[in-house]
Backbone as numpy.savetxt, mean C-alpha at the origin, in Angstrom:
# Nx Ny Nz CAx CAy CAz Cx Cy Cz
-6.54 6.99 13.42 -5.98 5.83 12.72 -5.82 4.58 13.79
-6.32 3.43 13.35 -6.17 2.27 14.40 -4.84 1.66 14.15
-4.72 0.59 14.91 -3.38 -0.10 14.81 -2.98 -0.65 13.60
-3.92 -1.34 12.77 -3.60 -1.95 11.59 -3.33 -0.93 10.53
-4.03 0.20 10.70 -3.85 1.32 9.59 -2.50 1.94 9.84
-2.13 2.15 11.13 -0.77 2.68 11.44 0.25 1.77 10.91
0.09 0.48 11.07 1.12 -0.59 10.60 1.22 -0.51 9.17
0.15 -0.55 8.41 0.05 -0.42 6.94 0.77 0.95 6.52
0.53 1.95 7.22 1.15 3.31 6.87 2.61 3.23 6.97
2.98 2.63 8.09 4.57 2.51 8.38 5.20 1.69 7.17
4.62 0.55 6.86 5.11 -0.32 5.78 5.17 0.51 4.40
4.00 1.15 4.11 3.96 1.80 2.80 4.95 2.89 2.74
5.19 3.71 3.77 6.03 4.88 3.71 7.52 4.56 3.80
7.78 3.28 3.98 9.20 2.83 4.07 9.72 2.71 2.48
8.75 2.62 1.57 9.17 2.48 0.23 9.46 3.89 -0.43
10.57 3.84 -1.26 10.92 5.18 -1.87 9.98 5.87 -2.69
9.84 7.18 -2.50 8.96 8.09 -3.31 7.51 7.94 -2.89
7.28 7.31 -1.81 5.76 7.13 -1.34 5.21 8.45 -0.77
4.06 8.76 -1.04 3.37 9.83 -0.51 2.00 9.37 -0.05
1.49 9.95 1.13 0.15 9.54 1.68 -0.82 10.60 1.22
-1.96 10.22 0.80 -3.07 11.13 0.37 -4.30 10.74 1.13
-5.00 11.70 1.64 -6.29 11.46 2.39 -7.37 12.27 1.75
-8.47 11.53 1.49 -9.68 12.20 0.88 -10.91 11.54 1.40
-11.65 12.33 2.10 -13.05 11.94 2.59 -12.93 10.46 3.19
-12.17 10.33 4.25 -12.16 9.07 4.99 -11.35 7.88 4.24
-10.74 8.08 3.13 -10.01 7.16 2.48 -8.68 7.68 2.38
-7.74 6.77 2.41 -6.26 6.97 2.32 -5.67 6.12 1.24
-4.81 6.83 0.41 -4.23 6.21 -0.64 -2.60 6.49 -0.40
-1.77 5.54 -0.84 -0.36 5.65 -0.83 -0.02 5.65 -2.19
0.73 6.65 -2.62 1.15 6.66 -4.07 2.64 6.93 -4.26
3.05 6.60 -5.47 4.38 6.77 -5.86 4.26 7.40 -7.25
4.97 8.65 -7.41 4.76 9.48 -8.60 3.37 9.64 -9.03
2.41 9.77 -8.08 1.14 10.06 -8.44 0.20 8.89 -8.67
0.80 7.57 -8.71 0.10 6.41 -8.95 -0.20 5.62 -7.67
-1.44 5.38 -7.31 -1.78 4.76 -6.04 -1.35 3.23 -6.14
-0.80 2.80 -5.14 -0.52 1.37 -4.92 -1.07 0.71 -3.74
-1.54 1.45 -2.79 -2.32 0.95 -1.66 -3.49 1.85 -1.28
-4.67 1.28 -1.09 -5.83 2.16 -0.73 -6.45 1.56 0.41
-6.84 2.39 1.39 -7.58 1.92 2.55 -8.68 2.82 2.87
-9.71 2.10 3.45 -11.01 2.83 3.91 -10.86 2.94 5.41
-10.81 3.95 6.05 -10.61 4.02 7.47 -11.75 3.33 8.14
-12.82 3.08 7.60 -13.86 2.39 8.37 -13.83 0.96 8.35
-13.10 0.32 7.43 -13.03 -1.15 7.28 -11.74 -1.73 7.75
-11.65 -3.00 8.26 -10.41 -3.63 8.48 -9.82 -4.31 7.30
-9.57 -3.69 6.19 -9.14 -4.17 4.98 -8.34 -3.10 4.17
-7.67 -3.50 3.22 -6.94 -2.55 2.35 -6.94 -3.20 0.96
-6.67 -2.39 -0.04 -6.50 -2.82 -1.46 -5.12 -2.44 -1.97
-4.67 -3.58 -2.66 -3.32 -3.38 -3.47 -3.45 -3.46 -4.95
-2.52 -2.71 -5.60 -2.56 -2.75 -7.16 -1.96 -4.14 -7.47
-2.70 -4.74 -8.44 -2.01 -5.99 -9.03 -2.01 -5.77 -10.43
-1.40 -6.75 -11.23 -1.24 -6.69 -12.70 -2.65 -6.57 -13.39
-3.68 -7.12 -12.74 -4.93 -7.14 -13.30 -6.04 -6.09 -12.66
-5.54 -5.26 -11.83 -6.34 -4.25 -11.25 -6.11 -4.04 -9.68
-7.15 -4.36 -8.98 -6.90 -4.15 -7.42 -7.49 -5.44 -6.70
-6.70 -5.78 -5.60 -7.14 -6.87 -4.83 -7.31 -6.46 -3.36
-8.32 -6.84 -2.74 -8.67 -6.46 -1.39 -8.09 -7.58 -0.39
-7.52 -7.08 0.68 -6.93 -8.01 1.63 -7.74 -7.64 2.89
-8.47 -8.72 3.50 -9.25 -8.51 4.63 -8.48 -8.78 5.80
-8.25 -7.71 6.66 -7.47 -7.90 7.86 -8.18 -8.47 9.04
-9.42 -8.62 8.92 -10.23 -9.29 10.10 -9.85 -10.84 10.07
-9.47 -11.40 8.90 -9.14 -12.78 8.90 -7.69 -13.03 8.53
-6.88 -12.06 8.19 -5.56 -12.18 7.58 -4.63 -11.17 8.25
-3.75 -11.73 9.18 -2.78 -10.78 9.70 -1.35 -11.48 9.54
-1.12 -12.05 8.57 0.24 -12.47 8.25 1.08 -11.24 7.66
1.75 -10.66 8.62 2.29 -9.25 8.30 3.46 -9.52 7.29
4.11 -10.63 7.23 5.28 -10.89 6.21 4.59 -10.86 4.87
3.51 -11.66 4.73 2.69 -11.54 3.42 2.20 -10.17 2.96
1.64 -9.46 4.06 1.13 -8.23 3.88 2.32 -7.27 3.38
3.37 -7.19 4.05 4.49 -6.55 3.60 4.87 -6.73 2.12
4.83 -8.02 1.78 5.35 -8.49 0.42 4.21 -7.91 -0.54
2.96 -8.07 -0.24 1.82 -7.69 -1.11 2.05 -6.11 -1.39
2.27 -5.36 -0.39 2.46 -3.92 -0.51 3.73 -3.58 -1.37
4.81 -4.29 -1.06 5.99 -4.02 -1.87 5.79 -4.48 -3.44
5.17 -5.52 -3.64 4.78 -5.86 -5.04 3.92 -4.83 -5.74
2.92 -4.32 -4.95 2.13 -3.50 -5.46 2.96 -2.03 -5.81
3.85 -1.71 -4.96 4.62 -0.55 -5.28 5.39 -0.66 -6.37
6.00 -1.92 -6.63 6.76 -2.20 -7.86 5.92 -2.03 -9.13
4.66 -2.32 -9.09 3.84 -2.24 -10.23 3.52 -0.73 -10.53
3.58 0.04 -9.56 3.25 1.49 -9.72 4.44 2.38 -9.81
5.62 2.03 -9.36 6.84 2.87 -9.45 7.45 3.13 -10.68
8.02 4.07 -10.88 8.74 4.41 -12.29 9.98 3.68 -12.22
10.52 3.47 -13.44 11.69 2.65 -13.62 12.94 3.15 -12.83
13.04 4.49 -12.68 14.20 5.00 -11.96 14.15 4.59 -10.51
12.99 4.51 -9.97 13.03 4.09 -8.47 13.21 2.54 -8.39
12.67 1.75 -9.38 13.01 0.40 -9.36 14.58 0.03 -9.56
15.21 0.88 -10.39 16.60 0.68 -10.68 17.45 1.14 -9.39
16.82 2.01 -8.57 17.52 2.56 -7.46 17.54 1.57 -6.28
16.76 0.48 -6.44 16.86 -0.55 -5.49 15.59 -0.85 -4.83
14.61 0.08 -4.96 13.33 -0.12 -4.41 13.37 -0.62 -3.06
12.88 -1.93 -2.78 12.88 -2.50 -1.45 14.13 -3.25 -1.27
């Protein structure tokens, strides 16, 4: 895992109920089985769940980590069950 992937992993795993799943060079972070962050270990980018599907964030041009943390948290909120949202989430 490179530096940006490690940082993404650390951010995602701070959110309640998050699990990491790895499959054939791809990593997904899930909550209750629903993916909210996906990354391909060969690319400096990751995808987050949005209300309309998935959005890719290119880390080769965007390293505003405050914005990235917010995007991941919002993505988690879209995937998390109500019980976790009510428990405080982030």
